[in-house]
Amino acid sequence: MVEMRMTTQDAPAATDLAQPAIEAIDVSRSYGQKKALDGVSLSVSPGEIHALLGPNGAGKTTLVRVLTGLADPDVGQVSVLGRRRLSTRESRALLGLVPSGDRTFYMRISGFENLLFFGRLHGLRKERAAERARKSLLAVGLEGSEDLPVGQYSHGMQKRLSIARALLVEPPVLFVDEATHDLDPAGARRVRDLVAEAASHGTAVVWTTQRIDEIRGFADRVTVLREGKVRFSGTVPALMSMTTATRFLVRLRSDDDTDVLARARSALGTRAALAPGTEADGAHFMLSLHEDLTIGHAAALLDAAGVQMLACREERSAVEAAFLFLTEEEGTS
């Protein structure tokens, strides 16, 4: 990965690492009778990747608009890098934005020419804008396509170009809105790697996503919104600990040639349900745990009955289970 450093003349003021880079306190925002945000508080430190989760209509986009200054809160306070309100020039220098559906590129000119234009728009001198554009293209892996019209770029290439533009001035704050929802796994991983690289240099990142599982091993903290309210805020492990996985795809084998399904059901009794899996090999089953039975205890019961558990996989991840617990009706109280 190529480091993208600014000169002292082009760089914004140094970030105070002891203070939040982004802070929202009891923010509310309504559109007519619809309350999009209801008392939302959020704090993101320099170098932190903070994931923002929630179903459609939860208030994620409205919160990003408020944090970036595109919308004002009706109630509450917002500060970015200690500033309550940023001028247009400050916003361009301090904030990077990777939107979900980016239609702001000029499709008939090249990727390099697009970045050169936006660099100049951000206030960089022509020579400096050209230098930053080349380094940004190299960082996102587009150095071989910089002279192609953007209209010839694939969707994944356009997404990487969007990130290159957001990092042109190496902003201390970066907002990434649903950047991977329509990318293949390899493309999504490349985008996450680029954002993680920026965070490693001190950039505070707000990452909104519908790909729930991608935050594991990537985000430092997470906030879950539902109907404009914060349902959870904390670390990813803390989110995962809120629920216990209860459904597993297991592969079983009996010690002899007896019916493995019948023997396993007898061993588990009413504390679990076992059904044939989708595979046609007769060895895979869907195991649903009841009461307080753990997967380890279930394996011990099966083993005692002469049934070996050869493989086990959660049908639903802990992150997804916690998300659904917090955002579906049964998760409310």
mmCIF file of C-alpha atoms in Angstrom:
data_model
loop_
_atom_site.group_PDB
_atom_site.id
_atom_site.type_symbol
_atom_site.label_atom_id
_atom_site.label_comp_id
_atom_site.label_asym_id
_atom_site.label_seq_id
_atom_site.Cartn_x
_atom_site.Cartn_y
_atom_site.Cartn_z
ATOM 1 C CA MET A 1 0.000 0.000 0.000
ATOM 2 C CA VAL A 2 1.312 3.422 -0.930
ATOM 3 C CA GLU A 3 1.273 5.981 1.850
ATOM 4 C CA MET A 4 -0.353 9.265 0.886
ATOM 5 C CA ARG A 5 1.191 12.124 2.858
ATOM 6 C CA MET A 6 0.502 15.824 2.497
ATOM 7 C CA THR A 7 2.965 18.665 2.704
ATOM 8 C CA THR A 8 2.691 21.040 5.635
ATOM 9 C CA GLN A 9 1.203 23.676 3.355
ATOM 10 C CA ASP A 10 -1.612 21.423 2.155
ATOM 11 C CA ALA A 11 -2.333 19.623 5.428
ATOM 12 C CA PRO A 12 -5.142 20.631 7.795
ATOM 13 C CA ALA A 13 -4.380 21.432 11.389
ATOM 14 C CA ALA A 14 -3.093 18.511 13.468
ATOM 15 C CA THR A 15 -5.724 16.398 15.195
ATOM 16 C CA ASP A 16 -5.820 16.294 18.982
ATOM 17 C CA LEU A 17 -5.631 12.545 19.663
ATOM 18 C CA ALA A 18 -7.009 13.047 23.172
ATOM 19 C CA GLN A 19 -10.277 14.509 21.853
ATOM 20 C CA PRO A 20 -13.014 12.829 19.789
ATOM 21 C CA ALA A 21 -12.669 13.522 16.083
ATOM 22 C CA ILE A 22 -16.453 13.256 15.718
ATOM 23 C CA GLU A 23 -19.000 13.820 18.461
ATOM 24 C CA ALA A 24 -22.779 13.986 18.476
ATOM 25 C CA ILE A 25 -24.707 14.650 21.688
ATOM 26 C CA ASP A 26 -28.467 13.989 21.949
ATOM 27 C CA VAL A 27 -29.057 14.769 18.272
ATOM 28 C CA SER A 28 -32.617 14.776 16.931
ATOM 29 C CA ARG A 29 -33.792 15.545 13.418
ATOM 30 C CA SER A 30 -37.280 15.412 11.918
ATOM 31 C CA TYR A 31 -38.665 15.618 8.410
ATOM 32 C CA GLY A 32 -42.224 16.828 8.801
ATOM 33 C CA GLN A 33 -43.930 14.443 11.211
ATOM 34 C CA LYS A 34 -41.244 11.782 10.729
ATOM 35 C CA LYS A 35 -38.521 11.724 13.375
ATOM 36 C CA ALA A 36 -35.423 10.439 11.590
ATOM 37 C CA LEU A 37 -33.108 10.808 14.626
ATOM 38 C CA ASP A 38 -34.209 10.741 18.243
ATOM 39 C CA GLY A 39 -31.609 11.639 20.861
ATOM 40 C CA VAL A 40 -28.635 10.015 19.113
ATOM 41 C CA SER A 41 -25.184 10.297 20.702
ATOM 42 C CA LEU A 42 -21.978 9.134 19.032
ATOM 43 C CA SER A 43 -18.265 9.576 19.595
ATOM 44 C CA VAL A 44 -15.453 8.543 17.218
ATOM 45 C CA SER A 45 -11.772 8.849 18.106
ATOM 46 C CA PRO A 46 -8.908 9.555 15.672
ATOM 47 C CA GLY A 47 -7.823 6.304 14.026
ATOM 48 C CA GLU A 48 -11.068 4.526 14.949
ATOM 49 C CA ILE A 49 -13.329 2.719 12.488
ATOM 50 C CA HIS A 50 -16.855 3.152 13.832
ATOM 51 C CA ALA A 51 -19.498 1.038 12.083
ATOM 52 C CA LEU A 52 -23.037 2.342 11.806
ATOM 53 C CA LEU A 53 -25.621 -0.436 11.439
ATOM 54 C CA GLY A 54 -29.358 -0.422 11.092
ATOM 55 C CA PRO A 55 -32.179 -1.528 8.792
ATOM 56 C CA ASN A 56 -33.467 0.717 6.014
ATOM 57 C CA GLY A 57 -35.049 3.813 7.528
ATOM 58 C CA ALA A 58 -33.101 3.517 10.786
ATOM 59 C CA GLY A 59 -31.568 6.993 10.399
ATOM 60 C CA LYS A 60 -28.045 6.126 9.236
ATOM 61 C CA THR A 61 -28.013 8.407 6.198
ATOM 62 C CA THR A 62 -29.610 11.261 8.137
ATOM 63 C CA LEU A 63 -26.966 10.941 10.845
ATOM 64 C CA VAL A 64 -24.175 11.056 8.242
ATOM 65 C CA ARG A 65 -25.777 14.151 6.686
ATOM 66 C CA VAL A 66 -25.888 15.850 10.075
ATOM 67 C CA LEU A 67 -22.305 14.890 10.929
ATOM 68 C CA THR A 68 -21.005 16.172 7.576
ATOM 69 C CA GLY A 69 -22.917 19.450 7.871
ATOM 70 C CA LEU A 70 -25.288 18.705 4.999
ATOM 71 C CA ALA A 71 -28.231 18.896 7.416
ATOM 72 C CA ASP A 72 -28.673 20.697 10.721
ATOM 73 C CA PRO A 73 -29.980 18.932 13.825
ATOM 74 C CA ASP A 74 -33.236 20.181 15.288
ATOM 75 C CA VAL A 75 -31.892 19.462 18.768
ATOM 76 C CA GLY A 76 -28.466 18.508 20.079
ATOM 77 C CA GLN A 77 -24.859 19.322 19.355
ATOM 78 C CA VAL A 78 -22.405 18.085 16.729
ATOM 79 C CA SER A 79 -18.684 18.759 16.565
ATOM 80 C CA VAL A 80 -16.059 17.606 14.079
ATOM 81 C CA LEU A 81 -12.424 18.057 15.116
ATOM 82 C CA GLY A 82 -13.608 20.376 17.878
ATOM 83 C CA ARG A 83 -15.533 22.644 15.489
ATOM 84 C CA ARG A 84 -19.288 23.132 15.807
ATOM 85 C CA ARG A 85 -19.635 24.313 12.223
ATOM 86 C CA LEU A 86 -17.274 23.928 9.283
ATOM 87 C CA SER A 87 -16.976 26.348 6.408
ATOM 88 C CA THR A 88 -17.173 24.935 2.889
ATOM 89 C CA ARG A 89 -13.407 25.240 2.551
ATOM 90 C CA GLU A 90 -12.826 23.485 5.898
ATOM 91 C CA SER A 91 -15.216 20.702 4.944
ATOM 92 C CA ARG A 92 -13.298 20.038 1.739
ATOM 93 C CA ALA A 93 -9.993 19.922 3.602
ATOM 94 C CA LEU A 94 -11.100 17.985 6.688
ATOM 95 C CA LEU A 95 -13.853 15.614 5.521
ATOM 96 C CA GLY A 96 -13.722 12.765 3.035
ATOM 97 C CA LEU A 97 -16.947 11.175 1.794
ATOM 98 C CA VAL A 98 -17.454 7.928 -0.123
ATOM 99 C CA PRO A 99 -21.176 7.941 -1.014
ATOM 100 C CA SER A 100 -23.219 4.851 -1.715
ATOM 101 C CA GLY A 101 -24.374 5.722 -5.216
ATOM 102 C CA ASP A 102 -21.677 7.994 -6.635
ATOM 103 C CA ARG A 103 -22.848 9.721 -9.821
ATOM 104 C CA THR A 104 -20.671 12.802 -9.479
ATOM 105 C CA PHE A 105 -17.795 11.736 -11.724
ATOM 106 C CA TYR A 106 -17.478 13.035 -15.266
ATOM 107 C CA MET A 107 -17.782 9.887 -17.354
ATOM 108 C CA ARG A 108 -16.234 11.213 -20.563
ATOM 109 C CA ILE A 109 -12.900 12.201 -19.050
ATOM 110 C CA SER A 110 -10.271 9.984 -17.463
ATOM 111 C CA GLY A 111 -9.920 8.943 -13.866
ATOM 112 C CA PHE A 112 -6.797 11.087 -13.553
ATOM 113 C CA GLU A 113 -8.551 14.144 -15.017
ATOM 114 C CA ASN A 114 -11.452 13.643 -12.605
ATOM 115 C CA LEU A 115 -9.128 13.553 -9.611
ATOM 116 C CA LEU A 116 -7.193 16.542 -10.904
ATOM 117 C CA PHE A 117 -10.447 18.506 -11.161
ATOM 118 C CA PHE A 118 -11.580 17.561 -7.656
ATOM 119 C CA GLY A 119 -8.123 18.247 -6.250
ATOM 120 C CA ARG A 120 -8.287 21.768 -7.635
ATOM 121 C CA LEU A 121 -11.808 22.083 -6.227
ATOM 122 C CA HIS A 122 -10.362 21.153 -2.825
ATOM 123 C CA GLY A 123 -7.951 24.064 -3.117
ATOM 124 C CA LEU A 124 -4.768 22.207 -4.128
ATOM 125 C CA ARG A 125 -2.369 23.889 -6.528
ATOM 126 C CA LYS A 126 -2.292 22.310 -9.995
ATOM 127 C CA GLU A 127 1.072 20.587 -9.527
ATOM 128 C CA ARG A 128 0.117 19.344 -6.086
ATOM 129 C CA ALA A 129 -3.303 18.160 -7.299
ATOM 130 C CA ALA A 130 -1.646 16.180 -10.109
ATOM 131 C CA GLU A 131 0.826 14.615 -7.677
ATOM 132 C CA ARG A 132 -1.922 13.663 -5.223
ATOM 133 C CA ALA A 133 -4.082 12.276 -8.045
ATOM 134 C CA ARG A 134 -1.316 9.963 -9.250
ATOM 135 C CA LYS A 135 -0.524 8.724 -5.737
ATOM 136 C CA SER A 136 -4.207 8.188 -4.979
ATOM 137 C CA LEU A 137 -4.711 6.187 -8.177
ATOM 138 C CA LEU A 138 -1.692 4.062 -7.306
ATOM 139 C CA ALA A 139 -2.976 3.490 -3.767
ATOM 140 C CA VAL A 140 -6.334 2.151 -4.985
ATOM 141 C CA GLY A 141 -4.811 0.016 -7.746
ATOM 142 C CA LEU A 142 -5.949 2.084 -10.731
ATOM 143 C CA GLU A 143 -2.519 3.189 -11.931
ATOM 144 C CA GLY A 144 -2.957 1.224 -15.177
ATOM 145 C CA SER A 145 -6.346 2.734 -15.938
ATOM 146 C CA GLU A 146 -5.778 6.384 -15.112
ATOM 147 C CA ASP A 147 -6.120 7.487 -18.764
ATOM 148 C CA LEU A 148 -9.334 5.583 -19.468
ATOM 149 C CA PRO A 149 -12.631 7.496 -19.470
ATOM 150 C CA VAL A 150 -14.481 6.777 -16.231
ATOM 151 C CA GLY A 151 -17.439 5.599 -18.318
ATOM 152 C CA GLN A 152 -15.316 2.566 -19.226
ATOM 153 C CA TYR A 153 -14.581 1.715 -15.592
ATOM 154 C CA SER A 154 -16.306 -1.263 -13.999
ATOM 155 C CA HIS A 155 -18.490 -0.604 -10.965
ATOM 156 C CA GLY A 156 -15.749 -1.783 -8.634
ATOM 157 C CA MET A 157 -13.202 0.495 -10.325
ATOM 158 C CA GLN A 158 -15.548 3.471 -9.932
ATOM 159 C CA LYS A 159 -15.911 2.654 -6.239
ATOM 160 C CA ARG A 160 -12.135 2.624 -5.842
ATOM 161 C CA LEU A 161 -11.949 5.931 -7.706
ATOM 162 C CA SER A 162 -14.476 7.326 -5.232
ATOM 163 C CA ILE A 163 -12.172 6.321 -2.388
ATOM 164 C CA ALA A 164 -9.185 7.852 -4.168
ATOM 165 C CA ARG A 165 -11.087 11.125 -4.408
ATOM 166 C CA ALA A 166 -12.069 10.999 -0.728
ATOM 167 C CA LEU A 167 -8.410 10.546 0.236
ATOM 168 C CA LEU A 168 -7.000 13.204 -2.113
ATOM 169 C CA VAL A 169 -6.253 15.592 0.743
ATOM 170 C CA GLU A 170 -5.837 12.760 3.273
ATOM 171 C CA PRO A 171 -8.657 14.062 5.464
ATOM 172 C CA PRO A 172 -8.615 13.418 9.211
ATOM 173 C CA VAL A 173 -12.292 12.363 9.050
ATOM 174 C CA LEU A 174 -13.757 9.919 6.517
ATOM 175 C CA PHE A 175 -17.395 8.936 5.986
ATOM 176 C CA VAL A 176 -18.049 5.765 3.979
ATOM 177 C CA ASP A 177 -21.706 5.112 3.145
ATOM 178 C CA GLU A 178 -22.642 1.574 2.017
ATOM 179 C CA ALA A 179 -19.414 1.318 0.020
ATOM 180 C CA THR A 180 -19.456 -2.470 -0.428
ATOM 181 C CA HIS A 181 -23.123 -3.421 -0.713
ATOM 182 C CA ASP A 182 -22.948 -4.172 -4.454
ATOM 183 C CA LEU A 183 -19.338 -5.316 -4.760
ATOM 184 C CA ASP A 184 -18.057 -8.883 -5.030
ATOM 185 C CA PRO A 185 -16.167 -10.240 -1.982
ATOM 186 C CA ALA A 186 -12.752 -9.446 -3.442
ATOM 187 C CA GLY A 187 -13.763 -5.888 -4.317
ATOM 188 C CA ALA A 188 -15.348 -5.365 -0.909
ATOM 189 C CA ARG A 189 -12.180 -6.584 0.822
ATOM 190 C CA ARG A 190 -10.064 -4.181 -1.249
ATOM 191 C CA VAL A 191 -12.266 -1.257 -0.193
ATOM 192 C CA ARG A 192 -12.048 -2.254 3.485
ATOM 193 C CA ASP A 193 -8.275 -2.573 3.222
ATOM 194 C CA LEU A 194 -8.008 0.943 1.799
ATOM 195 C CA VAL A 195 -10.159 2.376 4.585
ATOM 196 C CA ALA A 196 -8.245 0.455 7.253
ATOM 197 C CA GLU A 197 -5.009 1.871 5.824
ATOM 198 C CA ALA A 198 -6.353 5.392 6.208
ATOM 199 C CA ALA A 199 -7.429 4.650 9.795
ATOM 200 C CA SER A 200 -3.961 3.317 10.605
ATOM 201 C CA HIS A 201 -2.635 6.804 9.855
ATOM 202 C CA GLY A 202 -5.081 8.444 12.276
ATOM 203 C CA THR A 203 -8.179 9.020 10.129
ATOM 204 C CA ALA A 204 -11.457 8.729 12.043
ATOM 205 C CA VAL A 205 -13.873 6.615 9.982
ATOM 206 C CA VAL A 206 -17.663 6.333 10.113
ATOM 207 C CA TRP A 207 -18.615 3.235 8.106
ATOM 208 C CA THR A 208 -22.274 2.570 7.349
ATOM 209 C CA THR A 209 -23.150 -0.862 6.008
ATOM 210 C CA GLN A 210 -25.817 -3.481 5.472
ATOM 211 C CA ARG A 211 -23.158 -6.208 5.251
ATOM 212 C CA ILE A 212 -23.386 -7.033 8.915
ATOM 213 C CA ASP A 213 -20.636 -9.626 9.078
ATOM 214 C CA GLU A 214 -18.008 -7.409 7.466
ATOM 215 C CA ILE A 215 -17.533 -5.374 10.640
ATOM 216 C CA ARG A 216 -16.062 -8.368 12.498
ATOM 217 C CA GLY A 217 -12.290 -7.998 12.501
ATOM 218 C CA PHE A 218 -12.617 -4.599 10.801
ATOM 219 C CA ALA A 219 -14.516 -2.126 12.961
ATOM 220 C CA ASP A 220 -13.325 -0.995 16.391
ATOM 221 C CA ARG A 221 -16.739 0.050 17.659
ATOM 222 C CA VAL A 222 -20.305 -0.142 16.399
ATOM 223 C CA THR A 223 -23.548 1.760 16.856
ATOM 224 C CA VAL A 224 -26.864 0.097 15.970
ATOM 225 C CA LEU A 225 -29.787 2.357 15.090
ATOM 226 C CA ARG A 226 -33.460 1.471 14.918
ATOM 227 C CA GLU A 227 -36.189 3.997 14.106
ATOM 228 C CA GLY A 228 -33.787 6.851 14.801
ATOM 229 C CA LYS A 229 -32.725 5.649 18.240
ATOM 230 C CA VAL A 230 -29.499 4.056 19.441
ATOM 231 C CA ARG A 231 -30.166 0.418 20.317
ATOM 232 C CA PHE A 232 -26.523 -0.443 21.020
ATOM 233 C CA SER A 233 -23.147 1.275 21.138
ATOM 234 C CA GLY A 234 -19.920 -0.515 21.998
ATOM 235 C CA THR A 235 -17.315 -2.934 20.712
ATOM 236 C CA VAL A 236 -18.008 -5.678 18.180
ATOM 237 C CA PRO A 237 -17.271 -8.461 20.744
ATOM 238 C CA ALA A 238 -19.760 -6.818 23.116
ATOM 239 C CA LEU A 239 -22.355 -6.818 20.334
ATOM 240 C CA MET A 240 -21.700 -10.479 19.583
ATOM 241 C CA SER A 241 -22.042 -11.407 23.244
ATOM 242 C CA MET A 242 -25.653 -10.207 23.333
ATOM 243 C CA THR A 243 -26.950 -13.417 21.763
ATOM 244 C CA THR A 244 -25.952 -17.038 21.605
ATOM 245 C CA ALA A 245 -26.083 -18.909 18.317
ATOM 246 C CA THR A 246 -28.799 -21.578 18.445
ATOM 247 C CA ARG A 247 -28.812 -23.069 14.931
ATOM 248 C CA PHE A 248 -25.975 -25.117 13.481
ATOM 249 C CA LEU A 249 -25.347 -27.215 10.401
ATOM 250 C CA VAL A 250 -23.688 -30.385 11.707
ATOM 251 C CA ARG A 251 -22.241 -33.517 10.130
ATOM 252 C CA LEU A 252 -22.881 -36.660 12.187
ATOM 253 C CA ARG A 253 -21.783 -40.271 12.078
ATOM 254 C CA SER A 254 -22.894 -43.137 14.302
ATOM 255 C CA ASP A 255 -20.473 -45.707 15.701
ATOM 256 C CA ASP A 256 -22.350 -48.444 13.864
ATOM 257 C CA ASP A 257 -24.714 -48.577 10.898
ATOM 258 C CA THR A 258 -27.864 -47.694 12.859
ATOM 259 C CA ASP A 259 -30.036 -44.700 11.901
ATOM 260 C CA VAL A 260 -27.914 -41.708 12.959
ATOM 261 C CA LEU A 261 -30.879 -39.311 12.937
ATOM 262 C CA ALA A 262 -33.009 -41.480 15.216
ATOM 263 C CA ARG A 263 -30.128 -42.126 17.595
ATOM 264 C CA ALA A 264 -29.187 -38.421 17.759
ATOM 265 C CA ARG A 265 -32.788 -37.354 18.388
ATOM 266 C CA SER A 266 -33.057 -39.860 21.189
ATOM 267 C CA ALA A 267 -29.868 -38.553 22.785
ATOM 268 C CA LEU A 268 -30.907 -34.893 22.634
ATOM 269 C CA GLY A 269 -34.511 -35.448 23.696
ATOM 270 C CA THR A 270 -36.606 -32.268 23.973
ATOM 271 C CA ARG A 271 -33.603 -30.001 24.510
ATOM 272 C CA ALA A 272 -32.869 -29.721 20.790
ATOM 273 C CA ALA A 273 -34.428 -30.336 17.380
ATOM 274 C CA LEU A 274 -32.645 -32.143 14.582
ATOM 275 C CA ALA A 275 -33.746 -32.139 10.947
ATOM 276 C CA PRO A 276 -32.124 -33.405 7.727
ATOM 277 C CA GLY A 277 -29.926 -30.789 6.049
ATOM 278 C CA THR A 278 -30.118 -29.675 2.450
ATOM 279 C CA GLU A 279 -27.305 -32.030 1.410
ATOM 280 C CA ALA A 280 -28.398 -35.407 0.069
ATOM 281 C CA ASP A 281 -25.627 -37.422 1.735
ATOM 282 C CA GLY A 282 -27.678 -38.304 4.816
ATOM 283 C CA ALA A 283 -24.896 -37.106 7.113
ATOM 284 C CA HIS A 284 -25.690 -33.388 7.423
ATOM 285 C CA PHE A 285 -28.389 -32.117 9.757
ATOM 286 C CA MET A 286 -29.774 -28.824 11.009
ATOM 287 C CA LEU A 287 -29.445 -28.661 14.803
ATOM 288 C CA SER A 288 -31.602 -26.167 16.749
ATOM 289 C CA LEU A 289 -30.777 -25.819 20.439
ATOM 290 C CA HIS A 290 -33.537 -25.251 22.981
ATOM 291 C CA GLU A 291 -33.528 -24.020 26.581
ATOM 292 C CA ASP A 292 -29.982 -23.415 27.844
ATOM 293 C CA LEU A 293 -28.310 -26.224 25.905
ATOM 294 C CA THR A 294 -24.912 -25.248 24.461
ATOM 295 C CA ILE A 295 -23.330 -26.740 21.367
ATOM 296 C CA GLY A 296 -20.606 -28.271 23.533
ATOM 297 C CA HIS A 297 -23.136 -29.990 25.783
ATOM 298 C CA ALA A 298 -25.070 -31.204 22.743
ATOM 299 C CA ALA A 299 -21.881 -32.729 21.311
ATOM 300 C CA ALA A 300 -21.244 -34.496 24.642
ATOM 301 C CA LEU A 301 -24.779 -35.942 24.704
ATOM 302 C CA LEU A 302 -24.378 -37.206 21.158
ATOM 303 C CA ASP A 303 -20.972 -38.710 21.869
ATOM 304 C CA ALA A 304 -22.317 -40.574 24.884
ATOM 305 C CA ALA A 305 -24.981 -42.073 22.622
ATOM 306 C CA GLY A 306 -22.422 -43.222 20.047
ATOM 307 C CA VAL A 307 -22.900 -40.358 17.590
ATOM 308 C CA GLN A 308 -19.845 -38.375 16.528
ATOM 309 C CA MET A 309 -20.122 -34.697 15.524
ATOM 310 C CA LEU A 310 -17.598 -34.494 12.663
ATOM 311 C CA ALA A 311 -18.245 -30.861 11.665
ATOM 312 C CA CYS A 312 -20.249 -27.915 12.924
ATOM 313 C CA ARG A 313 -21.027 -24.507 11.418
ATOM 314 C CA GLU A 314 -23.225 -21.706 12.736
ATOM 315 C CA GLU A 315 -26.145 -21.131 10.411
ATOM 316 C CA ARG A 316 -26.281 -17.493 11.507
ATOM 317 C CA SER A 317 -23.309 -15.500 12.738
ATOM 318 C CA ALA A 318 -23.252 -13.973 16.201
ATOM 319 C CA VAL A 319 -23.055 -10.485 14.698
ATOM 320 C CA GLU A 320 -26.129 -11.074 12.527
ATOM 321 C CA ALA A 321 -28.042 -12.629 15.408
ATOM 322 C CA ALA A 322 -27.290 -9.651 17.658
ATOM 323 C CA PHE A 323 -28.250 -7.207 14.913
ATOM 324 C CA LEU A 324 -31.611 -8.911 14.381
ATOM 325 C CA PHE A 325 -32.176 -9.100 18.130
ATOM 326 C CA LEU A 326 -31.678 -5.332 18.399
ATOM 327 C CA THR A 327 -33.604 -4.255 15.305
ATOM 328 C CA GLU A 328 -36.540 -6.646 14.981
ATOM 329 C CA GLU A 329 -39.741 -6.265 16.931
ATOM 330 C CA GLU A 330 -38.951 -9.089 19.349
ATOM 331 C CA GLY A 331 -35.720 -7.326 20.262
ATOM 332 C CA THR A 332 -37.469 -4.252 21.608
ATOM 333 C CA SER A 333 -38.674 -3.725 25.124
#
